[in-house]
Short mmCIF file of C-alpha atoms and ligand atoms in Angstrom, two decimals:
data_model
loop_
_atom_site.label_atom_id
_atom_site.label_comp_id
_atom_site.label_asym_id
_atom_site.label_seq_id
_atom_site.Cartn_x
_atom_site.Cartn_y
_atom_site.Cartn_z
CA MET A 1 11.12 2.18 52.06
CA SER A 2 14.42 0.86 49.67
CA VAL A 3 15.18 3.65 48.24
CA THR A 4 19.02 4.50 50.93
CA ALA A 5 19.38 7.88 52.37
CA THR A 6 22.42 8.17 49.61
CA VAL A 7 19.76 8.40 46.71
CA GLN A 8 17.67 10.31 48.21
CA ASN A 9 19.96 12.86 48.70
CA GLN A 10 21.28 12.36 45.00
CA MET A 11 18.11 12.89 43.86
CA LEU A 12 17.59 15.95 45.57
CA GLU A 13 21.23 17.31 44.63
CA PHE A 14 20.18 16.81 40.81
CA VAL A 15 18.13 19.14 41.01
CA ARG A 16 19.43 21.44 43.08
CA GLU A 17 22.11 21.61 40.39
CA LEU A 18 19.47 22.14 37.94
CA TYR A 19 16.93 24.45 39.56
CA PRO A 20 19.36 27.39 38.09
CA VAL A 21 19.15 26.42 34.53
CA CYS A 22 16.34 28.57 31.94
CA ARG A 23 14.97 25.82 29.87
CA SER A 24 12.50 26.16 28.08
CA ILE A 25 10.45 23.29 25.55
CA THR A 26 13.63 23.57 22.53
CA GLY A 27 17.41 25.48 23.62
CA GLU A 28 20.52 25.34 25.53
CA GLY A 29 18.81 24.38 28.85
CA VAL A 30 17.08 21.75 27.18
CA ARG A 31 20.70 20.19 26.09
CA ALA A 32 22.26 21.22 29.29
CA THR A 33 19.44 18.85 31.65
CA LEU A 34 20.54 16.27 29.17
CA GLY A 35 23.90 16.52 29.60
CA ARG A 36 23.83 16.42 33.28
CA MET A 37 21.54 13.76 33.14
CA ALA A 38 23.78 11.59 30.55
CA ASN A 39 26.23 11.26 33.84
CA GLU A 40 23.83 9.41 35.47
CA VAL A 41 23.05 6.92 31.98
CA ALA A 42 24.03 6.16 28.55
CA LEU A 43 20.78 8.28 27.50
CA THR A 44 20.96 8.78 23.28
CA VAL A 45 20.27 12.92 22.59
CA ARG A 46 17.97 13.42 20.05
CA GLU A 47 17.17 16.66 17.93
CA ILE A 48 14.31 17.35 15.40
CA ASP A 49 14.95 19.94 13.15
CA SER A 50 12.15 22.68 12.92
CA GLY A 51 9.94 23.21 11.06
CA THR A 52 9.94 19.34 10.63
CA GLN A 53 5.44 18.10 10.28
CA VAL A 54 4.67 16.33 13.04
CA PHE A 55 1.14 15.54 13.65
CA ASP A 56 -1.22 18.55 13.36
CA TRP A 57 2.01 20.51 14.47
CA LYS A 58 5.53 21.82 13.89
CA VAL A 59 8.61 21.62 15.63
CA PRO A 60 8.71 25.34 16.64
CA ASP A 61 12.07 27.35 15.42
CA GLU A 62 14.63 27.22 19.11
CA TRP A 63 14.62 29.51 21.61
CA ASN A 64 17.68 30.70 23.55
CA VAL A 65 17.84 33.71 25.54
CA SER A 66 21.53 34.99 27.33
CA ASP A 67 20.39 37.73 28.75
CA ALA A 68 17.65 39.90 29.91
CA TYR A 69 16.44 42.70 32.18
CA ILE A 70 14.88 45.64 33.23
CA GLU A 71 16.87 49.11 33.71
CA SER A 72 16.71 52.28 35.15
CA LEU A 73 18.25 55.40 33.18
CA ASP A 74 21.13 54.95 35.64
CA GLY A 75 21.63 51.60 34.74
CA LYS A 76 20.81 50.04 37.76
CA ARG A 77 18.29 46.77 37.14
CA VAL A 78 15.43 45.95 38.67
CA VAL A 79 14.08 43.08 37.26
CA ASP A 80 16.96 40.85 36.12
CA LEU A 81 17.09 36.69 34.48
CA GLN A 82 20.29 36.30 36.17
CA ASP A 83 17.91 36.42 39.14
CA ASN A 84 16.22 33.86 38.80
CA SER A 85 14.79 32.22 35.13
CA LEU A 86 10.87 32.97 35.53
CA HIS A 87 11.71 36.75 35.38
CA VAL A 88 11.69 36.79 31.64
CA VAL A 89 8.30 35.24 29.62
CA SER A 90 9.67 31.94 27.34
CA TYR A 91 9.88 32.38 24.26
CA SER A 92 10.67 36.16 24.85
CA VAL A 93 10.89 38.13 20.61
CA PRO A 94 14.88 40.47 21.55
CA VAL A 95 13.89 43.93 22.62
CA ASP A 96 15.65 47.15 23.46
CA ALA A 97 14.06 50.13 24.54
CA THR A 98 13.09 52.85 26.17
CA LEU A 99 9.44 52.81 27.78
CA SER A 100 7.51 54.96 30.28
CA LEU A 101 6.37 52.53 32.90
CA ASP A 102 2.13 52.56 30.79
CA GLU A 103 4.15 51.33 28.16
CA LEU A 104 5.82 48.65 29.91
CA LYS A 105 3.13 47.54 32.05
CA PRO A 106 1.08 45.57 29.23
CA HIS A 107 4.22 43.40 29.31
CA LEU A 108 4.76 42.66 33.14
CA HIS A 109 3.02 39.60 34.38
CA THR A 110 2.68 38.95 38.76
CA ILE A 111 0.26 37.61 40.67
CA PRO A 112 -1.33 40.10 42.80
CA ASP A 113 -3.09 37.63 45.57
CA ARG A 114 0.57 36.29 45.83
CA PRO A 115 2.81 39.71 45.70
CA ASP A 116 6.16 37.96 46.82
CA TRP A 117 5.68 35.39 44.04
CA ILE A 118 7.00 34.88 40.30
CA PRO A 119 4.69 33.64 37.65
CA TYR A 120 5.47 31.45 35.20
CA ARG A 121 4.49 32.30 32.18
CA THR A 122 5.30 31.34 28.29
CA SER A 123 3.74 32.44 25.26
CA TYR A 124 5.29 29.85 21.98
CA TYR A 125 3.41 29.85 18.96
CA LYS A 126 2.22 33.74 19.61
CA ARG A 127 5.44 36.06 19.30
CA ASP A 128 5.49 38.61 21.23
CA TRP A 129 8.06 39.48 24.66
CA GLY A 130 7.40 39.64 28.44
CA PHE A 131 8.85 40.17 31.91
CA CYS A 132 7.26 38.29 34.92
CA LEU A 133 7.71 39.80 38.67
CA ARG A 134 6.61 40.20 42.09
CA HIS A 135 3.56 42.33 42.16
CA ASP A 136 5.31 43.63 45.68
CA GLN A 137 7.93 44.67 43.09
CA TYR A 138 5.46 45.88 40.44
CA SER A 139 3.29 48.46 42.45
CA SER A 140 6.78 49.89 43.73
CA LEU A 141 7.79 50.87 40.21
CA GLY A 142 7.77 54.67 39.32
CA GLN A 143 6.83 56.51 35.85
CA GLY A 144 10.16 55.23 34.24
CA PRO A 145 11.34 55.93 31.68
CA TYR A 146 12.90 52.10 31.56
CA ARG A 147 15.09 50.28 29.33
CA VAL A 148 14.04 47.13 28.59
CA ARG A 149 16.25 44.33 26.82
CA ILE A 150 15.46 40.65 26.94
CA ASP A 151 18.80 39.42 24.31
CA SER A 152 17.09 36.47 22.90
CA THR A 153 16.93 34.52 19.86
CA LEU A 154 14.06 32.84 17.76
CA GLU A 155 15.27 30.34 14.61
CA LYS A 156 15.66 27.51 13.01
CA GLY A 157 17.46 24.91 14.94
CA SER A 158 15.83 22.08 16.94
CA LEU A 159 13.68 20.21 19.55
CA THR A 160 15.88 18.28 22.09
CA TYR A 161 14.54 15.20 23.91
CA GLY A 162 16.62 12.13 25.68
CA GLU A 163 15.48 8.40 25.83
CA LEU A 164 16.69 5.67 27.12
CA LEU A 165 16.15 1.92 26.45
CA VAL A 166 16.27 -0.34 29.46
CA PRO A 167 16.59 -4.09 27.20
CA GLY A 168 14.26 -6.14 29.39
CA ARG A 169 13.63 -9.82 28.65
CA SER A 170 10.59 -9.45 26.21
CA GLN A 171 10.78 -6.45 23.67
CA ARG A 172 7.30 -4.95 24.57
CA GLU A 173 7.48 -1.90 26.68
CA ILE A 174 6.59 0.69 28.87
CA LEU A 175 6.62 3.74 28.24
CA VAL A 176 8.43 6.42 30.97
CA TRP A 177 7.78 10.39 30.13
CA SER A 178 8.66 12.81 32.36
CA HIS A 179 9.02 16.57 30.54
CA CYS A 180 12.12 18.52 30.89
CA CYS A 181 10.89 21.91 29.12
CA HIS A 182 10.13 23.87 32.49
CA PRO A 183 12.67 27.17 33.67
CA SER A 184 13.37 27.22 36.98
CA LEU A 185 10.54 25.07 39.21
CA CYS A 186 11.32 22.08 41.29
CA ASN A 187 8.22 20.47 41.40
CA ASP A 188 7.36 20.72 38.16
CA ASN A 189 9.17 19.31 36.78
CA LEU A 190 12.49 18.29 38.61
CA SER A 191 11.44 16.21 40.45
CA GLY A 192 10.48 14.25 37.42
CA LEU A 193 13.25 14.19 35.98
CA ALA A 194 15.02 13.09 39.37
CA VAL A 195 11.97 9.91 39.91
CA SER A 196 12.78 9.00 36.26
CA LEU A 197 16.68 8.77 36.41
CA TRP A 198 17.17 7.44 38.82
CA TRP A 199 14.32 4.73 38.67
CA ALA A 200 16.23 4.36 35.36
CA LYS A 201 19.39 3.57 36.65
CA HIS A 202 17.93 1.31 39.53
CA LEU A 203 16.97 -0.67 36.55
CA LEU A 204 19.79 -1.23 34.79
CA SER A 205 21.72 -2.19 38.21
CA ASN A 206 19.21 -4.75 38.68
CA PRO A 207 18.52 -8.61 37.07
CA THR A 208 17.02 -7.98 33.47
CA PRO A 209 13.65 -6.97 33.74
CA ARG A 210 10.44 -8.71 32.45
CA PHE A 211 9.33 -6.10 30.14
CA SER A 212 11.79 -3.85 28.69
CA TYR A 213 11.84 0.16 29.42
CA ARG A 214 11.77 2.99 27.67
CA PHE A 215 12.59 6.30 29.38
CA VAL A 216 12.17 9.98 27.42
CA TRP A 217 12.63 13.24 28.92
CA GLY A 218 11.11 15.21 26.35
CA PRO A 219 9.74 19.17 26.52
CA GLY A 220 5.93 19.08 26.88
CA THR A 221 3.20 18.44 24.37
CA ILE A 222 4.99 18.91 21.88
CA GLY A 223 7.94 16.75 22.48
CA SER A 224 5.49 13.98 23.06
CA ILE A 225 3.42 14.62 20.77
CA SER A 226 7.35 15.03 18.54
CA TRP A 227 8.44 11.57 19.56
CA LEU A 228 5.07 9.85 18.21
CA ALA A 229 4.81 11.94 14.73
CA THR A 230 8.59 10.43 14.52
CA ASN A 231 8.78 6.97 16.33
CA GLU A 232 4.85 5.85 15.41
CA ASN A 233 6.69 1.96 14.21
CA ARG A 234 7.72 1.75 17.73
CA HIS A 235 3.74 2.18 19.41
CA ASP A 236 2.84 -0.75 18.88
CA ARG A 237 5.84 -2.38 21.07
CA VAL A 238 4.24 -0.14 23.93
CA ILE A 239 1.70 -2.10 26.63
CA GLY A 240 1.66 1.31 28.74
CA GLY A 241 3.47 3.79 30.38
CA LEU A 242 4.15 6.70 32.62
CA VAL A 243 3.96 9.99 32.71
CA THR A 244 5.96 10.39 35.92
CA VAL A 245 5.21 14.73 37.21
CA LEU A 246 4.76 16.67 40.09
CA LEU A 247 7.08 14.16 42.47
CA GLY A 248 8.29 16.48 44.85
CA ARG A 249 6.02 17.96 46.84
CA PRO A 250 4.82 16.21 50.03
CA GLY A 251 1.09 15.44 49.43
CA GLU A 252 -0.83 12.08 48.20
CA PHE A 253 0.25 10.10 45.76
CA HIS A 254 -2.67 10.65 42.33
CA TYR A 255 -2.76 8.29 39.49
CA LYS A 256 -4.70 9.40 36.61
CA ARG A 257 -5.62 6.23 34.40
CA SER A 258 -5.01 6.00 31.08
CA ARG A 259 -7.60 6.67 28.93
CA SER A 260 -9.27 3.54 28.80
CA GLY A 261 -9.22 3.13 32.49
CA ASP A 262 -8.93 -0.75 32.18
CA SER A 263 -5.02 -0.98 30.80
CA MET A 264 -2.93 -3.83 32.90
CA ILE A 265 -0.63 -0.06 34.16
CA ASP A 266 -3.74 0.71 35.63
CA ARG A 267 -4.77 -2.08 37.55
CA VAL A 268 -0.61 -2.66 38.49
CA VAL A 269 -0.53 1.08 39.66
CA GLU A 270 -3.15 0.79 41.77
CA ARG A 271 -2.56 -2.25 43.15
CA VAL A 272 0.95 -0.16 44.11
CA LEU A 273 -0.28 2.11 46.17
CA THR A 274 -3.25 0.17 47.59
CA ARG A 275 -0.05 -1.25 49.20
CA ARG A 276 1.98 1.52 49.89
CA ALA A 277 0.48 4.34 49.81
CA PRO A 278 -2.56 4.67 51.46
CA GLY A 279 -4.82 7.34 51.28
CA ALA A 280 -3.68 7.63 47.61
CA VAL A 281 -5.92 9.61 44.93
CA VAL A 282 -7.30 7.79 41.54
CA ARG A 283 -8.71 9.66 38.68
CA ASP A 284 -10.38 8.96 36.11
CA PHE A 285 -8.40 10.01 32.69
CA ASP A 286 -10.00 12.99 30.95
CA PRO A 287 -7.93 15.38 28.36
CA TYR A 288 -5.92 17.86 29.53
CA GLY A 289 -3.28 17.91 32.16
CA TYR A 290 0.62 16.69 30.91
CA ASP A 291 1.40 14.38 27.88
CA GLU A 292 -0.72 11.53 28.91
CA ARG A 293 -3.49 13.82 27.39
CA GLN A 294 -1.33 12.66 23.88
CA PHE A 295 -0.26 9.78 24.80
CA GLY A 296 -4.14 9.18 24.64
CA SER A 297 -5.18 10.49 21.72
CA PRO A 298 -7.37 8.54 19.27
CA GLY A 299 -5.55 7.73 17.03
CA ILE A 300 -2.66 6.67 19.34
CA ASN A 301 -4.04 4.95 22.64
CA ILE A 302 -1.70 3.76 24.05
CA PRO A 303 -2.12 2.98 27.48
CA VAL A 304 -0.57 5.20 29.98
CA GLY A 305 -1.44 6.47 32.82
CA ARG A 306 0.46 9.94 35.18
CA LEU A 307 1.24 9.37 38.02
CA SER A 308 1.58 12.62 40.67
CA ARG A 309 1.39 13.58 44.19
CA VAL A 310 -0.81 17.41 44.21
CA PRO A 311 -1.98 17.53 40.55
CA ASN A 312 -1.24 21.09 38.73
CA GLY A 313 -3.38 23.87 39.71
CA GLU A 314 -3.95 21.99 42.59
CA TYR A 315 -1.46 23.69 44.85
CA PRO A 316 -1.11 27.21 45.75
CA GLU A 317 2.92 27.53 43.97
CA TYR A 318 1.73 25.42 40.51
CA HIS A 319 3.79 28.07 37.72
CA THR A 320 5.45 29.76 40.62
CA SER A 321 8.47 30.94 42.23
CA ALA A 322 7.34 29.08 45.15
CA ASP A 323 8.03 25.70 43.59
CA ASN A 324 11.11 26.23 44.70
CA LEU A 325 13.50 24.17 47.06
CA GLU A 326 12.06 24.96 49.39
CA LEU A 327 8.55 23.29 48.43
CA ILE A 328 10.73 19.88 47.23
CA SER A 329 11.74 17.05 50.18
CA ALA A 330 13.90 14.13 49.71
CA GLU A 331 11.49 11.76 51.24
CA ALA A 332 9.08 13.26 49.27
CA LEU A 333 11.05 12.34 46.19
CA ALA A 334 12.53 8.65 48.28
CA GLU A 335 8.59 7.84 48.42
CA ALA A 336 7.62 8.17 44.63
CA LEU A 337 11.10 6.29 43.63
CA ASP A 338 9.63 3.62 45.81
CA ILE A 339 6.44 3.30 44.10
CA CYS A 340 8.07 3.01 40.62
CA MET A 341 10.39 0.49 41.94
CA GLU A 342 7.29 -1.01 43.34
CA VAL A 343 5.76 -0.77 40.48
CA GLY A 344 8.51 -2.58 38.26
CA ASN A 345 8.19 -5.60 40.70
CA GLU A 346 4.48 -6.33 39.97
CA LEU A 347 5.11 -6.20 36.34
CA ASP A 348 7.84 -8.44 36.83
CA GLY A 349 5.62 -10.90 38.56
CA ALA A 350 3.31 -9.62 35.60
CA GLU A 351 3.38 -12.23 32.78
CA ILE A 352 1.03 -11.86 29.94
CA TYR A 353 -0.13 -13.71 27.01
CA LEU A 354 -1.45 -14.44 23.99
CA ASN A 355 -4.27 -15.87 23.42
CA ALA A 356 -3.63 -17.85 20.14
CA ALA A 357 -6.75 -19.52 19.12
CA PRO A 358 -8.86 -16.41 19.81
CA ASN A 359 -12.05 -16.85 17.60
CA CYS A 360 -13.98 -19.09 20.24
CA GLU A 361 -13.16 -21.67 22.78
CA PRO A 362 -10.25 -24.27 21.39
CA GLN A 363 -11.18 -27.54 21.40
CA LEU A 364 -9.28 -28.81 24.31
CA GLY A 365 -10.18 -32.27 24.21
CA LYS A 366 -8.17 -33.39 21.44
CA ARG A 367 -5.22 -31.70 23.32
CA GLY A 368 -5.73 -33.63 26.30
CA LEU A 369 -6.51 -30.33 28.42
CA TYR A 370 -10.62 -31.80 28.88
CA ARG A 371 -12.47 -34.19 30.68
CA ALA A 372 -13.48 -36.69 28.52
CA THR A 373 -17.08 -37.43 29.13
CA GLY A 374 -19.04 -34.89 28.57
CA GLY A 375 -21.56 -33.60 32.47
CA ASP A 376 -19.06 -33.94 35.10
CA ASP A 377 -18.22 -31.00 37.14
CA VAL A 378 -16.13 -28.07 35.47
CA ALA A 379 -12.87 -29.10 37.14
CA PHE A 380 -10.61 -26.05 39.02
CA ASP A 381 -7.60 -26.80 36.71
CA GLU A 382 -9.98 -26.85 33.27
CA LEU A 383 -11.68 -23.67 34.88
CA ALA A 384 -7.95 -21.63 35.05
CA LEU A 385 -7.67 -22.89 31.90
CA LEU A 386 -10.55 -21.01 29.92
CA TRP A 387 -10.24 -18.41 32.05
CA VAL A 388 -6.57 -17.54 30.93
CA LEU A 389 -7.56 -18.50 27.21
CA ASN A 390 -10.49 -15.53 27.90
CA GLN A 391 -8.34 -13.16 29.40
CA SER A 392 -5.34 -13.38 27.43
CA ASP A 393 -5.53 -10.16 24.73
CA GLY A 394 -2.18 -9.07 25.52
CA THR A 395 -4.20 -6.39 27.98
CA LYS A 396 -3.95 -8.36 30.80
CA SER A 397 -2.02 -10.55 32.91
CA ILE A 398 -1.67 -13.37 35.29
CA VAL A 399 -1.95 -11.67 38.34
CA ASP A 400 -5.41 -9.75 36.80
CA ILE A 401 -6.81 -12.36 35.27
CA ALA A 402 -6.21 -13.94 38.96
CA GLU A 403 -8.18 -11.07 40.98
CA ARG A 404 -11.50 -11.30 38.24
CA SER A 405 -11.44 -14.60 38.22
CA GLY A 406 -10.68 -15.22 42.36
CA LEU A 407 -8.76 -18.60 41.19
CA THR A 408 -4.85 -18.34 42.59
CA VAL A 409 -1.83 -16.84 40.27
CA GLU A 410 -0.37 -20.25 41.28
CA SER A 411 -3.22 -22.30 39.41
CA LEU A 412 -3.69 -19.75 36.37
CA ARG A 413 0.48 -20.19 36.07
CA VAL A 414 0.01 -24.37 35.88
CA ALA A 415 -2.76 -23.67 32.93
CA ALA A 416 -0.61 -20.97 31.27
CA THR A 417 2.07 -24.16 30.45
CA LYS A 418 -0.46 -26.53 29.67
CA LEU A 419 -1.57 -23.83 27.14
CA LEU A 420 2.00 -22.95 25.99
CA ASP A 421 3.32 -26.50 25.56
CA VAL A 422 0.53 -27.34 22.56
CA GLY A 423 1.60 -23.43 20.95
CA LEU A 424 -2.69 -22.25 21.86
CA LEU A 425 -1.09 -19.25 23.71
CA LYS A 426 2.36 -16.81 22.93
CA ALA A 427 4.17 -15.17 25.67
CA LEU A 428 4.20 -11.18 25.18
ZN1 LIG B 501 3.59 22.91 33.93
#
């Protein structure tokens, strides 16, 4: 593995530092997180005003919380946001009330099957409030009354995301997306932030890559919708992308294909996983999950796959307080970064061309590229010319064409050079 022990420890330390921060889809927690990331790379922080229409959605009001607790009347805090940012339901409206246990109960969330874990709950689009706590603690609560207080604000502000462009030799972009909106959860998705951030650092400190890379760190769902709605002029530049998520908990890698299932990024990632992560699971696209489903909506249709280890909802600690520092490992983060770096290497070797005369076969003979006498066996290099011309629709690399045709990458490169010389091919 090419990830050094120093980088492994840096990624783990990054997760450790950001773990306590109370993040949500908007607010100071996201800004603090992006601020810490800006110590590593020169990312740009962008803000989109609350109320902005983004396709069928509106950017919500900004939520911030400074304190939240349930207190017995003698002043003892029984549930305290300061202990764990999962204790308050994200987007809770402000509350200051004295309630009996029965009045309080509809606002309390637990996991009865896992009585020592705190669940993670949100109420972004319905004005509500609540607390999350261990079921053990819930069961031991007396009848009260309790003083209940949530010092939150939910008002006009903005949605924040961070963006970094790593320029390549081509202006065509690979988009890397990680959500940054979850509070104290390590695998979901501080792990994805760490891996994508160190991938960006790696790209910046090495020779210019073939393609440009656009890293975007924003809130889940509303963040990718907002980015897509406010960057419509950039969609065409993106030739593929990856959502990097759930990469810190040891377990098999899982790749979820883009919507088409057959895009260049799918083939590249699958080749890398076959080489580097035997046992990795490849799944077809489905319209449920993380932000890949926005990139894969029919009107957008940008080929973005998702790289994770064990997916959301398929490991018991998912969206609970057990997704903590003990769940993840430096080695798991490093293996994930290694896969990403290898995807980058593979993309570096992946010339992509566009057939400049795509309507039927161009006439090769008049350009000196085809045998003069009909009826001969088709020469080897002529076959390479035909394969390159036929497959070069901007979605397949030379490596993909080699796989499909059974010809060598070298012979296809020779053919591509000849076609470039006579103007029948354009490089992307
Ligand atoms: Zn999640």
